[in-house]
Structures are given as C-alpha cells and as structure tokens.
Short mmCIF file of C-alpha atoms and ligand atoms in Angstrom, two decimals:
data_model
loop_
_atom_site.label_atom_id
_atom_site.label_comp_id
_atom_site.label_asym_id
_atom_site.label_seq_id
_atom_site.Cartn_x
_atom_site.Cartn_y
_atom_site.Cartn_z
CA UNK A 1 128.94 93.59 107.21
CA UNK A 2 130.64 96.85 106.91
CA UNK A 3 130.12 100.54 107.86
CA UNK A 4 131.48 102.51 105.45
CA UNK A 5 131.85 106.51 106.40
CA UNK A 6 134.13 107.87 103.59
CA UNK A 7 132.52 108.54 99.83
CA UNK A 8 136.20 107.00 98.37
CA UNK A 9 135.87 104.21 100.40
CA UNK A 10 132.05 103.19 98.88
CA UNK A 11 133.17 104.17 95.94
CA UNK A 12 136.18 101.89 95.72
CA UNK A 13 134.48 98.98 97.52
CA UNK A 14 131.50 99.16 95.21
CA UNK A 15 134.21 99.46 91.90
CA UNK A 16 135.77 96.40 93.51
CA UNK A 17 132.14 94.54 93.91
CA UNK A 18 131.65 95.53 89.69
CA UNK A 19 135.25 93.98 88.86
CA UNK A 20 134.18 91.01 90.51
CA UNK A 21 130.92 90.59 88.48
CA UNK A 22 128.41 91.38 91.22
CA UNK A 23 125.47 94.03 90.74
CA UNK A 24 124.57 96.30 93.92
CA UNK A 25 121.38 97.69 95.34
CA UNK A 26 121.11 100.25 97.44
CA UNK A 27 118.69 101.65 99.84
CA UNK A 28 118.41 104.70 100.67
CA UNK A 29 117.24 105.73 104.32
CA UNK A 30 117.72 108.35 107.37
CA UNK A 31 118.05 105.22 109.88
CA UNK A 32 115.91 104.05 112.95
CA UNK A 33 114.88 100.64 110.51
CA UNK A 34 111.63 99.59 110.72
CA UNK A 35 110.08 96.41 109.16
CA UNK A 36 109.21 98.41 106.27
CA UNK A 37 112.81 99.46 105.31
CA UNK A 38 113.83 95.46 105.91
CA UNK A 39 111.09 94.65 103.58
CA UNK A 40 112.83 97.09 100.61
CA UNK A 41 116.80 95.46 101.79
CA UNK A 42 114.35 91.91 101.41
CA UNK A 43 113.32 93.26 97.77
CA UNK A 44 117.14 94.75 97.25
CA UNK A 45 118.65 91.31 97.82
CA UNK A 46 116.50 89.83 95.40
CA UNK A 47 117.42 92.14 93.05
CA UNK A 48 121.26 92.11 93.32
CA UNK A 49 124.02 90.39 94.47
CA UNK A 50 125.46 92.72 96.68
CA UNK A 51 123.09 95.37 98.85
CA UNK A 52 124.09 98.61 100.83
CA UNK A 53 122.16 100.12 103.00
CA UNK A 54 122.94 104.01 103.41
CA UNK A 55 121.96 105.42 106.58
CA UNK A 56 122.02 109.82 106.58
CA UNK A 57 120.03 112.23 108.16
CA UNK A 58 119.80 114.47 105.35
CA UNK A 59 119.81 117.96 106.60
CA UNK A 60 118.77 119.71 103.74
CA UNK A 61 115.23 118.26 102.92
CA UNK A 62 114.45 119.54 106.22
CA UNK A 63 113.02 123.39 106.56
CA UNK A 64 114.31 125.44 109.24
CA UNK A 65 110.81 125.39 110.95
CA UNK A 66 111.33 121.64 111.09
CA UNK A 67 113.85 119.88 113.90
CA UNK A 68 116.49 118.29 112.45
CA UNK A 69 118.46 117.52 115.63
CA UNK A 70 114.81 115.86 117.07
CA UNK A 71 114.71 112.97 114.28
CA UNK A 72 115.20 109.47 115.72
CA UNK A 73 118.47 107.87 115.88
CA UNK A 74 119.63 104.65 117.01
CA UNK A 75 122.76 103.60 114.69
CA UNK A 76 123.51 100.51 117.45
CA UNK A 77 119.72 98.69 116.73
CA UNK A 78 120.04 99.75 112.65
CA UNK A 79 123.48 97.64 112.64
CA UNK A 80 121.96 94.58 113.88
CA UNK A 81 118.63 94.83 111.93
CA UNK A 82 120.92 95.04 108.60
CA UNK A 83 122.93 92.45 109.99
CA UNK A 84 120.51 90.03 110.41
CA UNK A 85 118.90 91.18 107.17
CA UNK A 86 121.46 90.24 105.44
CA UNK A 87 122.76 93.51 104.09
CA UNK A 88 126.33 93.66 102.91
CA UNK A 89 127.50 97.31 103.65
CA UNK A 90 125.97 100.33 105.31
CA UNK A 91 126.84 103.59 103.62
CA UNK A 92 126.65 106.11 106.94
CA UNK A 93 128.21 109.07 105.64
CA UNK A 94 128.86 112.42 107.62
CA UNK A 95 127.21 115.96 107.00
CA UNK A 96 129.92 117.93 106.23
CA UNK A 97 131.49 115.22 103.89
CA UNK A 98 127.90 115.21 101.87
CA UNK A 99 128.12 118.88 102.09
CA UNK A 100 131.45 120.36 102.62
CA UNK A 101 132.18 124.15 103.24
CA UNK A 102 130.66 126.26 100.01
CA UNK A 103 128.05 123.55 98.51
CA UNK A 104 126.52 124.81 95.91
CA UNK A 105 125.29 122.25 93.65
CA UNK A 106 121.52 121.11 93.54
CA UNK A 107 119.15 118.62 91.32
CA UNK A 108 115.74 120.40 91.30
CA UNK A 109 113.10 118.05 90.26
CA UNK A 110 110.60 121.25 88.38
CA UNK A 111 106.86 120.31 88.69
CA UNK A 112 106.64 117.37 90.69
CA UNK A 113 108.87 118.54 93.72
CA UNK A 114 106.01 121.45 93.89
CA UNK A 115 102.31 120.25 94.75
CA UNK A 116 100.89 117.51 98.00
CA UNK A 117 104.20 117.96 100.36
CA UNK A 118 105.86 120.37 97.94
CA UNK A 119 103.32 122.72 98.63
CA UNK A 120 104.16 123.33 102.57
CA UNK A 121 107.47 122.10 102.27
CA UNK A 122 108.77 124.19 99.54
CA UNK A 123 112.47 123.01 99.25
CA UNK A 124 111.98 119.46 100.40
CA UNK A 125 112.13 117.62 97.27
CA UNK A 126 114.90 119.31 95.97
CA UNK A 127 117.21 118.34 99.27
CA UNK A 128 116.35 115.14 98.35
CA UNK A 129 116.69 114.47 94.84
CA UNK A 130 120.25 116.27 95.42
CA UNK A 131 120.96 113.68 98.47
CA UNK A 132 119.85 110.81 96.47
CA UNK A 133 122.10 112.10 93.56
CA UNK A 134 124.65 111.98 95.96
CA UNK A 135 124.08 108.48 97.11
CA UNK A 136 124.02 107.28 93.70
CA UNK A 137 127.11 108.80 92.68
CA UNK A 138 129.06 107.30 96.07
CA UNK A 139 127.67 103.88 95.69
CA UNK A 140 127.22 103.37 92.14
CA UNK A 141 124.31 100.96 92.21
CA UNK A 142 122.84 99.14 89.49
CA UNK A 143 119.61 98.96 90.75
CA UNK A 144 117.97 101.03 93.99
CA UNK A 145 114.81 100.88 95.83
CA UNK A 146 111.91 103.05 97.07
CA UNK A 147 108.85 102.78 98.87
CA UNK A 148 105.60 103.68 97.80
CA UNK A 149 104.59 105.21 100.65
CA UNK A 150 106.51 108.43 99.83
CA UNK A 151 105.06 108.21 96.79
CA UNK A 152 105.91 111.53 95.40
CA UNK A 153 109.71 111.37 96.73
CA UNK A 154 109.99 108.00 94.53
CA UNK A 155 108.33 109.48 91.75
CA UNK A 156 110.42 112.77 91.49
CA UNK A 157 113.87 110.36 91.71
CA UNK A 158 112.24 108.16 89.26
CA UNK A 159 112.00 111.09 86.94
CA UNK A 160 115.09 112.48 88.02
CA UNK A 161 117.10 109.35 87.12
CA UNK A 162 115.32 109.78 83.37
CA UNK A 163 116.51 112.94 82.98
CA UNK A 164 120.19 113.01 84.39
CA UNK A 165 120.51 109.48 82.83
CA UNK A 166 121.61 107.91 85.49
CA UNK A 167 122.35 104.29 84.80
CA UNK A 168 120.46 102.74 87.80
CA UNK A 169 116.70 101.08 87.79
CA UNK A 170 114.51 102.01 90.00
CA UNK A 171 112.13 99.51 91.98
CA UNK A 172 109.70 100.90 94.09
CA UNK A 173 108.33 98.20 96.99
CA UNK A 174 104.48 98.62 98.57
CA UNK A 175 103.79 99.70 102.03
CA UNK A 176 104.37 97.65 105.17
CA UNK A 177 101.78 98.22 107.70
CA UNK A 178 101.10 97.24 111.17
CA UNK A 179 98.40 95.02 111.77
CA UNK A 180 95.78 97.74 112.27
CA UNK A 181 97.11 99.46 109.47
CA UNK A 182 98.62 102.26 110.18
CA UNK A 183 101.52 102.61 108.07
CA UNK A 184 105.05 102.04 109.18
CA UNK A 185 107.26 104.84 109.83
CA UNK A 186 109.97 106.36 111.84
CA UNK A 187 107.75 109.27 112.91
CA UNK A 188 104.89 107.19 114.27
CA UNK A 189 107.40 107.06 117.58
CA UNK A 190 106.03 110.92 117.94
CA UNK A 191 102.82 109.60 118.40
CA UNK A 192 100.83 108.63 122.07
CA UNK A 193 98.57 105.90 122.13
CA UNK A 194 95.64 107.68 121.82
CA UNK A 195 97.14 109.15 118.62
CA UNK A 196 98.27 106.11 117.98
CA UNK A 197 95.07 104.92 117.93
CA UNK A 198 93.18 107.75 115.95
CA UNK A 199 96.18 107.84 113.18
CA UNK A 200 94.55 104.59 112.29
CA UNK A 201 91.69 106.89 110.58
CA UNK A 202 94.13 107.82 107.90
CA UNK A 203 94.09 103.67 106.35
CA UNK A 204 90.44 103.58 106.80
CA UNK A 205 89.85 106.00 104.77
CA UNK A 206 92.27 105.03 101.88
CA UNK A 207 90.76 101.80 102.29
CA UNK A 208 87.13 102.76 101.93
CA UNK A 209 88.44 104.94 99.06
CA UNK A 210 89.26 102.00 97.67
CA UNK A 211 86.88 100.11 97.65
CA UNK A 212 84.31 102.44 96.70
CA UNK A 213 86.84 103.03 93.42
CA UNK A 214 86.06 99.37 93.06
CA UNK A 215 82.57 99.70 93.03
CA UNK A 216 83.20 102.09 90.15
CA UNK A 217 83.15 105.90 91.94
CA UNK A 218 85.23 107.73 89.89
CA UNK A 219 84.55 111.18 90.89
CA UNK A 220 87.67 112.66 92.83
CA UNK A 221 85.77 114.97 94.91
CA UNK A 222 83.61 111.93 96.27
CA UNK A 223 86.78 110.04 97.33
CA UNK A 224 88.57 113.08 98.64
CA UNK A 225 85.83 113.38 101.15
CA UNK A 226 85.26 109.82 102.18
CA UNK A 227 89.71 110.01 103.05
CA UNK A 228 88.75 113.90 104.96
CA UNK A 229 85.36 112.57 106.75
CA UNK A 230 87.36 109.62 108.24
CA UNK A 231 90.38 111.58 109.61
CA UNK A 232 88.55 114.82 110.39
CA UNK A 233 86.65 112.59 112.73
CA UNK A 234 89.07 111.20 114.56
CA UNK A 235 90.36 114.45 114.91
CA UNK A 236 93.20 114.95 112.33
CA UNK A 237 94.51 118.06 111.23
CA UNK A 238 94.77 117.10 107.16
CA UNK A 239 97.23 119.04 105.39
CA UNK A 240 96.34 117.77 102.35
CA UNK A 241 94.52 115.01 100.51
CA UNK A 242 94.58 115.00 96.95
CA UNK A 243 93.92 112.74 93.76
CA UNK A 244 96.63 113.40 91.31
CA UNK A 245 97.86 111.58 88.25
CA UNK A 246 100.49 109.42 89.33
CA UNK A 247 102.52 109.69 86.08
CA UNK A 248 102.56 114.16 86.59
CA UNK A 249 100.80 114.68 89.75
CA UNK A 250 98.62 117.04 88.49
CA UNK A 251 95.42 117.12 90.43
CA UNK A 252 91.95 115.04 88.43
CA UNK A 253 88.42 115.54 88.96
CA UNK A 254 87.79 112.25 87.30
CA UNK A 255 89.82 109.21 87.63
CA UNK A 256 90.07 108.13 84.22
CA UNK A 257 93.83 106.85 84.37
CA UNK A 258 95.94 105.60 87.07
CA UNK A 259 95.61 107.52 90.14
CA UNK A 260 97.20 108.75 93.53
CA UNK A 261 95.06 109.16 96.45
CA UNK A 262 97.44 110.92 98.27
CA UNK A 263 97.30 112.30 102.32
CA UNK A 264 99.25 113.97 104.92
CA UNK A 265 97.68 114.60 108.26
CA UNK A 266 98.92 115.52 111.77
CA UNK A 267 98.03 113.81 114.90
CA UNK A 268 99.68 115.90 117.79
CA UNK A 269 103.16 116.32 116.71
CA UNK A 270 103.51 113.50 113.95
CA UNK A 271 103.03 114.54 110.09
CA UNK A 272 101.86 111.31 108.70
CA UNK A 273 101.88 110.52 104.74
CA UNK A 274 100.12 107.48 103.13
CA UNK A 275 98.34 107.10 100.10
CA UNK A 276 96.43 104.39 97.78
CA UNK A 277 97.59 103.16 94.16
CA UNK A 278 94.15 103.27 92.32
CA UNK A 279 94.82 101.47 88.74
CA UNK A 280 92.30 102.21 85.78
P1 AMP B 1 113.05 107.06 105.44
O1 AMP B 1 114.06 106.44 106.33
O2 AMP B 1 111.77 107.43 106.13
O3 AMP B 1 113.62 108.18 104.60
O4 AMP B 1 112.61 105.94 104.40
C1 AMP B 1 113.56 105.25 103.63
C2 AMP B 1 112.84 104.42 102.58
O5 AMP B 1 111.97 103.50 103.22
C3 AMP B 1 111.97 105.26 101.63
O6 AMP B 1 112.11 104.78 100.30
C4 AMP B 1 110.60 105.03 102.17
O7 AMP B 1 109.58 105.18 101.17
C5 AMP B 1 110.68 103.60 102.64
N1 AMP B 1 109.66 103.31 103.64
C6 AMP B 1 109.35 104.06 104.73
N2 AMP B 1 108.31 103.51 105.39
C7 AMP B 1 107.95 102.40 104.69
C8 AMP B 1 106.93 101.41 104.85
N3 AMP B 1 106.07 101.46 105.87
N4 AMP B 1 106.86 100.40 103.96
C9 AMP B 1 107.75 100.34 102.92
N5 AMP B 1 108.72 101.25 102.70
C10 AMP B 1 108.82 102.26 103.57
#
C-alpha cells in the first residue's frame, strides 16, 4: 500500500491504474478510521478494482469559531487499518498543495449547502464540495463513496457531480453504529462517558421515529418531537432536527415522499449528526 502526498503523483498512478484496465474508488475522509469508514473502503472494494483512501483535514469546511488544529489525528493507526483493509493507496495530501498561495476557486452547492448544518455553519458545504472537487480531480475515480450519515454532505456532492458532470458514480453506504447505537464517528472521542452514555438519546429517538412512521404517523411535527423529547431529556442541546425532502431538503409538514429525519445535537463539547431514511 502506498501513501501518496503529491496531486501529480495520484494523478499519474491512477492514469497508470486506467491504462491497465482497472476502475478506482475512492474514499474520501479527514482520517482517525473508524469501523464505519472501513465499512465504505469494504463497499469501495466491491465496487472497483483498485481503492484509495484520501486522508485531509480539510481546513476550509471548518469556521473560524471551530478548532481546526483540535481535530483528531493519528496517521500511524489509519495506515494499518487501510492496510489490513485492503486499500491500495492513501491519497494524504498537504494544505498548502490543496490550497496554494492566492486560491480562489470554489464549487458552491446553492440551496442544499444552506438549511440543517448549513444554517449554523454557513460556509461549510461549500469547503467541501470544493475539497471533494479537488479529490476527484487528483484521483480520477470511477466510482466514490459516501456515508449516509452526513446525509446532506453526500447529497450536495451527489448533486454537485450532476451538475459539473463529473464522470464518477456516487454510492452512498448506511451508518455503522456501535452496539448501543450511537453512531460512529471521529468526534464521539470528545465525548465522557456520561455523555457517552446520554448521546445514545439521539438513536432512540430516530428509532422510535421510525417506527411510529411505520405505524403510519405521517405528520412531521409529531416525529420532530418524539426525536426533541428523547434528547432534550437526556439533556442535549439540539441544534436542529428537521424533516426535509431528501431529494431538495426543503422542510415537509407531511411525509408524503421519501423523507430525512435529520438531527444535530451537542453533548458537552461534541456536535453529533445522525438521521433516519424514512421511504414512502
Ligand atoms: P469523515 O472522516 O468524518 O469526514 O467521514 C468520511 C466519510 O465516512 C464520510 O462519507 C462519512 O459520511 C463516512 N462516515 C462517517 N461516519 C460513518 C459511520 N458511522 N458509518 C458509515 N459511514 C460513516
């Protein structure tokens, strides 16, 4: 497996890869793996013949307010976790490569980059559709994959690769949890154990969501509240939760197509996202 650092030298390799017949995936990520970025390399190598992970802190979907310098990093226990994953190349380019003196350039996803996280995080989306575009255009992949639980960052590169017509297919891989169901992520390490614990509110109350949309609620004021009621109790602070289309993301009252039930809550320092697919 190798780490690649320069943009010409992904390039080249993954030109080299194409003469020789074989497709590549990538997969996208700012590093410190979990199980839930091995299950999307898993869903890559099914999908290709060749699959790069890219590893990259992306400064600019971060707002000033946010710290940067504070995200988790451990490059040493990502190598082996791709290794024995079975990935054939991690992409771990540097800042000021992805964004050299006088960058200017930016992919603004209108619309769906503005409400859930858009909304407090104003320029977040378009830092990443514009690192993603980046990615794409050093690794040239046929096919790349997302997870669903950034829902709204897969959707906006989903639409972004319609628009810009980027020649890549986009597979987007369900949730890995952990066995109490508290989604996996690199920012539950913010979290004590009593957090830890209470975060746990935030699947409960996606679940019961969903299975009172089974039973056939399909007012999205009544779900909204059973997701709030369930965090609010175990002392969350929700940002938002919201029921939104999941082909515009605009908001519903009544979920009468396929639907987002989307949150993001903090539990002492950690923002936590998750959501529930609710099909029609
Ligand atoms: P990140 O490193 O947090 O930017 O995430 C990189 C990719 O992994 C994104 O496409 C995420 O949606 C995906 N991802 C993060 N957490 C999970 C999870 N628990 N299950 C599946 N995919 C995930």
């Amino acid at each position: 497996m190798n780490i690649v650092t320069s943009i010409a030298a992904i390039q080249t390799q993954s030109r080299r890869w194409r003469m020789d017949g074989k497709s590549v995936a990538l997969v996208p990520t700012m590093g410190y793996l979990h199980a839930g970025h091995i299950s999307l390399v898993t869903r890559a190598r099914e999908l290709a013949d060749i699959t790069v992970v890219s590893i990259f802190v992306n400064p600019t979907q971060f707002s000033p307010s946010e710290d940067l310098t504070a995200y988790p990093r451990d490059l040493e226990a990502d190598r082996k976790k791709c290794l024995i994953a079975g990935v054939d190349a991690i992409f771990l380019p540097a800042a000021e490569d992805m964004y050299p003196t006088g960058f200017s350039t930016w992919v603004n996803v209108e619309h769906l980059s503005q409400p859930l996280c858009g909304a407090s995080r104003p320029t977040h989306f378009r830092g990443v559709a514009t690192v993603v575009a980046k990615l794409f255009l050093a690794v040239l992949p046929d096919v790349a994959v997302f997870g669903w639980k950034d829902a709204q960052q897969a959707i906006v590169i989903r639409r972004m690769v319609r628009d810009l017509n980027f020649p890549i297919a986009i597979d987007i891989a369900p949730t890995l949890r952990e066995p109490d169901g508290l989604a996996m992520s690199s920012r539950n390490l913010y979290l004590t154990p009593d957090e830890r614990y209470r975060a746990t509110s935030i699947n409960r109350g996606l679940t019961r969501c969903r299975e009172y949309f089974d039973q056939g609620e399909r007012s999205a004021a009544t779900l909204i509240a059973i997701v709030t009621g369930e965090i609010a109790a175990e002392g969350g602070e929700i940002e938002y939760v919201s029921c939104v289309d999941t082909s515009d993301l605009n908001a519903l009252d009544h979920l009468d197509r396929d639907a987002i039930v989307a949150v993001a809550a903090r539990f002492g320092r950690a923002r936590l996202i998750d959501n529930v697919v609710l099909t029609a």
